[in-house]
Every structure is written in structure tokens, then in C-alpha cells.
mmCIF file with all atom_site columns, C-alpha atoms in Angstrom:
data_model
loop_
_atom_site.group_PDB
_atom_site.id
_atom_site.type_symbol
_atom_site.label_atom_id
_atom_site.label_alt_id
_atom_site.label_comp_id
_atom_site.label_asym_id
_atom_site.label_entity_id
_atom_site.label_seq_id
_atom_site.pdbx_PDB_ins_code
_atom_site.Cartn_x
_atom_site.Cartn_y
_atom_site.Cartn_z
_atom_site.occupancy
_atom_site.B_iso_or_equiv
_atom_site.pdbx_formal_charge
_atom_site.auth_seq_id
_atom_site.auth_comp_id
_atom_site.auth_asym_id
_atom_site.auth_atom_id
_atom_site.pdbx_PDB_model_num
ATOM 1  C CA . UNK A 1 1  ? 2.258   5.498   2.898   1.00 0.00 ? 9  UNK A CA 1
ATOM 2  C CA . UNK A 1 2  ? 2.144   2.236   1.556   1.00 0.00 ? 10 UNK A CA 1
ATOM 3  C CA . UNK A 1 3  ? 3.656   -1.856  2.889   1.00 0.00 ? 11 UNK A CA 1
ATOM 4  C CA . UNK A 1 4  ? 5.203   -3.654  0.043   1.00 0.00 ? 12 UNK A CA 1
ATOM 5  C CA . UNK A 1 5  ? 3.535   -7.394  0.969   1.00 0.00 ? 13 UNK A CA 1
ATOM 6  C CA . UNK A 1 6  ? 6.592   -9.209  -0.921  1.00 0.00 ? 14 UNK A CA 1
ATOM 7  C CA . UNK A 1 7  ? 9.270   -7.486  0.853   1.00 0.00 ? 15 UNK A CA 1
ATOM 8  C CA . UNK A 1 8  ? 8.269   -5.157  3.421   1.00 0.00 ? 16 UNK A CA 1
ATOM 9  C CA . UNK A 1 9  ? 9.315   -1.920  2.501   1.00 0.00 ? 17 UNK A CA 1
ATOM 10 C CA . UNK A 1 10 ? 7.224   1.489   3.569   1.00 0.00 ? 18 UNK A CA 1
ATOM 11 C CA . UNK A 1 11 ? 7.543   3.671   0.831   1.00 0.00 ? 19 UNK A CA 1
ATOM 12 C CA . UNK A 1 12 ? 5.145   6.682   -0.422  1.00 0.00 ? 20 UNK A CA 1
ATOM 13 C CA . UNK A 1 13 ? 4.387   6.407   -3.822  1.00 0.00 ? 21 UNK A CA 1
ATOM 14 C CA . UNK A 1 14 ? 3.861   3.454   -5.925  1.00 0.00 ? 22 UNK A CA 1
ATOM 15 C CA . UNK A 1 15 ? 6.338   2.948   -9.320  1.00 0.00 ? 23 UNK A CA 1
ATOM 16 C CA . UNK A 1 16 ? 4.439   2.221   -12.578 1.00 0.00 ? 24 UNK A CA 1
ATOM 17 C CA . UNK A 1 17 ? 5.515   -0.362  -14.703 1.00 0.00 ? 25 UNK A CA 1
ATOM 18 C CA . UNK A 1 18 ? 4.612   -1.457  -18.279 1.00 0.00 ? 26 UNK A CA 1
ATOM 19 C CA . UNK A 1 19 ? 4.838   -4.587  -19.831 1.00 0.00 ? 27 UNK A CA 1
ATOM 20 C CA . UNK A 1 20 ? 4.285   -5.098  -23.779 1.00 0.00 ? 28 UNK A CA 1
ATOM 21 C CA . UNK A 1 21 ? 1.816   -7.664  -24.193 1.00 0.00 ? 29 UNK A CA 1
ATOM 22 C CA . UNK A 1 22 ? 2.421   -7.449  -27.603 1.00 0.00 ? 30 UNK A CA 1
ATOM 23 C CA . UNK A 1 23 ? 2.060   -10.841 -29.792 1.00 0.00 ? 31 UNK A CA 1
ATOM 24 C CA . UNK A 1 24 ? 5.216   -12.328 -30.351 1.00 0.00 ? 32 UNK A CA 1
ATOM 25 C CA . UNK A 1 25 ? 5.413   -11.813 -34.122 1.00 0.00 ? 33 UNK A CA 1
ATOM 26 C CA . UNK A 1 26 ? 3.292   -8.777  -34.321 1.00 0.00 ? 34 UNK A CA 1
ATOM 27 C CA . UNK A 1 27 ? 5.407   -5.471  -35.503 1.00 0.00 ? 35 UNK A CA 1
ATOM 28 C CA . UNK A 1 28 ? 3.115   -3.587  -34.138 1.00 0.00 ? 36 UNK A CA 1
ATOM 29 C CA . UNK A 1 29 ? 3.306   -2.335  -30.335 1.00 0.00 ? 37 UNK A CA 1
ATOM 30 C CA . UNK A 1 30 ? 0.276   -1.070  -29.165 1.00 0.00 ? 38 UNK A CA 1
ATOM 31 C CA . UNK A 1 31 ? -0.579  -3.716  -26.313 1.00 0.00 ? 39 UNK A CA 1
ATOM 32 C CA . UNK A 1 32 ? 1.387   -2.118  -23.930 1.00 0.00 ? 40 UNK A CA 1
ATOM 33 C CA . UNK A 1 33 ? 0.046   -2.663  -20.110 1.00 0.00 ? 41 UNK A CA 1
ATOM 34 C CA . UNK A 1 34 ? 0.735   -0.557  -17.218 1.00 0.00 ? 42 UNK A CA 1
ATOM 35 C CA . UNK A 1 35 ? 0.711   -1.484  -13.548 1.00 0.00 ? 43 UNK A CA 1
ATOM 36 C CA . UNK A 1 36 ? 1.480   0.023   -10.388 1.00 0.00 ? 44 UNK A CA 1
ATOM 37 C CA . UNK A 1 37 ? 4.227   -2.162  -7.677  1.00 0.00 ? 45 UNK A CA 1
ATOM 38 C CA . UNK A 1 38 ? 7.139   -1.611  -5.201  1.00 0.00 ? 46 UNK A CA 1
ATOM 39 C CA . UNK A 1 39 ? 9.507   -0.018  -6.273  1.00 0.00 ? 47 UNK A CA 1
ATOM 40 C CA . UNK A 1 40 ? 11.906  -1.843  -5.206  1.00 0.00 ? 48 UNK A CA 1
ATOM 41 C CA . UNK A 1 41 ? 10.294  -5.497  -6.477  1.00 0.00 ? 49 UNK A CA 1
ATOM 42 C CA . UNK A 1 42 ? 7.678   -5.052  -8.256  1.00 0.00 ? 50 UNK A CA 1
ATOM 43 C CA . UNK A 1 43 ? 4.850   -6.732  -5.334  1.00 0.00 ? 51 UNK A CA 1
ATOM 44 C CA . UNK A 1 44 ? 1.638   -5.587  -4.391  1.00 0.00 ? 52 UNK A CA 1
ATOM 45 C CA . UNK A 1 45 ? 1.289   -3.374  -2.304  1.00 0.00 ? 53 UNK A CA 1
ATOM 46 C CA . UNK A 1 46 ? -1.237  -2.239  0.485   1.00 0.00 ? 54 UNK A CA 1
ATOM 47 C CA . UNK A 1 47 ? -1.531  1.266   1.885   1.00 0.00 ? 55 UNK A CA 1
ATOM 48 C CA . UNK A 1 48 ? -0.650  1.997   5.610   1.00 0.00 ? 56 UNK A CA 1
ATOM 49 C CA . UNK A 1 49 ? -1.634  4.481   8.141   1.00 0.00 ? 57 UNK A CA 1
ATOM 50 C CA . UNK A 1 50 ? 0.130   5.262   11.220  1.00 0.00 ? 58 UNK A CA 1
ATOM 51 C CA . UNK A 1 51 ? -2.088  5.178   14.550  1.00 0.00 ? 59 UNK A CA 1
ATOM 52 C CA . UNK A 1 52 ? -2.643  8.306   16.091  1.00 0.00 ? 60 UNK A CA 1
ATOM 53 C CA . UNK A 1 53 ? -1.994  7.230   19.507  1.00 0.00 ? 61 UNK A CA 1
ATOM 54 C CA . UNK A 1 54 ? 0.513   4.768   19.376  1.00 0.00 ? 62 UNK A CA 1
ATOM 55 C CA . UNK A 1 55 ? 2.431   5.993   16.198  1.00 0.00 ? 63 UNK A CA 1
ATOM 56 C CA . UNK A 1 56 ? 2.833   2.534   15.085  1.00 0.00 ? 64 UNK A CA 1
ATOM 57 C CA . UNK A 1 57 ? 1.575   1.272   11.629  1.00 0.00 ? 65 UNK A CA 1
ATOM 58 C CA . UNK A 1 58 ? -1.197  -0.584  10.310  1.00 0.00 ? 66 UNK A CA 1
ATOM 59 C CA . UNK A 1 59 ? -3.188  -1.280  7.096   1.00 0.00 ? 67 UNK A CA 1
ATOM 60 C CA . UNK A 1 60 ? -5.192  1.408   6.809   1.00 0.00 ? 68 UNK A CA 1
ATOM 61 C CA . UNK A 1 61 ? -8.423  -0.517  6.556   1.00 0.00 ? 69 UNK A CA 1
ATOM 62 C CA . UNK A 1 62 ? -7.540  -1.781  10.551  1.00 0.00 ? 70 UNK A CA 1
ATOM 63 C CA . UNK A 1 63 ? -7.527  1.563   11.852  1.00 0.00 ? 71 UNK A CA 1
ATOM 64 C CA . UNK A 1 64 ? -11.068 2.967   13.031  1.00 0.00 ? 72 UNK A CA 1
ATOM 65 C CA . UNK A 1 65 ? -11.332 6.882   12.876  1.00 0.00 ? 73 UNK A CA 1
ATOM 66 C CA . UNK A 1 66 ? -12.450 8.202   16.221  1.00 0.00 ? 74 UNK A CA 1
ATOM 67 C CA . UNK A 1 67 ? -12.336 12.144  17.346  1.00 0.00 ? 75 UNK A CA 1
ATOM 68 C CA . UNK A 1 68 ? -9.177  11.949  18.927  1.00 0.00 ? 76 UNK A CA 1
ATOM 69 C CA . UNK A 1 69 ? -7.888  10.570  15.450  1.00 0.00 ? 77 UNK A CA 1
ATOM 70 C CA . UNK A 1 70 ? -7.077  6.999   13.635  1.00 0.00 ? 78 UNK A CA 1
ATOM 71 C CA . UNK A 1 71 ? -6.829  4.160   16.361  1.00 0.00 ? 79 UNK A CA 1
ATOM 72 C CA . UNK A 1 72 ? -5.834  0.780   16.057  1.00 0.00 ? 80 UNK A CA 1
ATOM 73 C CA . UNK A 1 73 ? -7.920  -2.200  17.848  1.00 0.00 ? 81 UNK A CA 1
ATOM 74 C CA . UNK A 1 74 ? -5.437  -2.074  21.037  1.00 0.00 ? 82 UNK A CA 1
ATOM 75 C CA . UNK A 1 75 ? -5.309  1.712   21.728  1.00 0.00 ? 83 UNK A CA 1
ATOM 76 C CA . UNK A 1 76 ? -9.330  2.265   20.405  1.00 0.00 ? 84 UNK A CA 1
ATOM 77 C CA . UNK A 1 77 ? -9.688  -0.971  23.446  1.00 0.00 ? 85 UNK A CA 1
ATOM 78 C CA . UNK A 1 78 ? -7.840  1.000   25.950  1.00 0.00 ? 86 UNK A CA 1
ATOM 79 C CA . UNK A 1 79 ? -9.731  4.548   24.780  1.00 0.00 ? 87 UNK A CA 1
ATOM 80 C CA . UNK A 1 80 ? -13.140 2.325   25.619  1.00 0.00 ? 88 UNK A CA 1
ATOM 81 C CA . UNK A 1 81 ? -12.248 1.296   29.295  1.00 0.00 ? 89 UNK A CA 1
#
């Protein structure tokens, strides 16, 4: 799953975009770019993992993988005591 960081929507795959980069009185295309964003905004993005325990969600990168699963800080606290 991913969080949209411009408007907040949880959504599980990512919409590419292009955009020609083209110069303006070039007939040629050929610059075109691609990019990856929200599909509904076009914002970054971050991806999202839901806590094992607590089934709430988090950026993935705040979770900490223990054996009984992906924590977050609160419920891997709680595990501890």
C-alpha cells in the first residue's frame, strides 16, 4: 500500500505519468519523461504497512519486523515490558 503525502489517499499501485520535455520548437518528440504519482494528484508518494498488532498504518520504514510480525514503536514498547 502506499500514503499519497499531498492528499492523503491509501491506494495500491502508483499511476505513471509522462511529460514531453520536448524543446518548444523541436518537431521531434523523443524527450518524453515518465514518473510515477497519486493517482488521484499527481504527489509523491510513500509506501505504508499496516502493524501487525494494532492494524493501524504506518510508513513502512517505522515499523520494526519482530517474530510475531511488523510492529510499530507503541505496540513493539508494550511487546518489551
Amino acid at each position: 500500500m502506499y500514503k499519497c503525502l499531498e492528499c492523503g489517499l491509501k491506494f495500491e499501485e502508483p499511476k505513471i505519468y509522462t511529460e514531453d520535455c520536448s524543446p518548444a520548437r523541436s518537431l521531434e518528440y523523443g524527450f518524453i519523461q515518465g514518473y510515477k504519482g497519486c493517482p488521484a494528484c499527481e504527489g509523491d508518494y510513500v509506501e505504508i504497512c499496516e502493524c501487525d498488532n494494532c492494524q493501524e498504518w504506518f510508513e513502512k520504514s517505522m515499523l520494526t519486523m519482530t517474530k510475531k510480525g511488523c510492529l510499530c514503536e507503541k505496540c513493539l514498547e508494550e511487546e518489551e515490558e
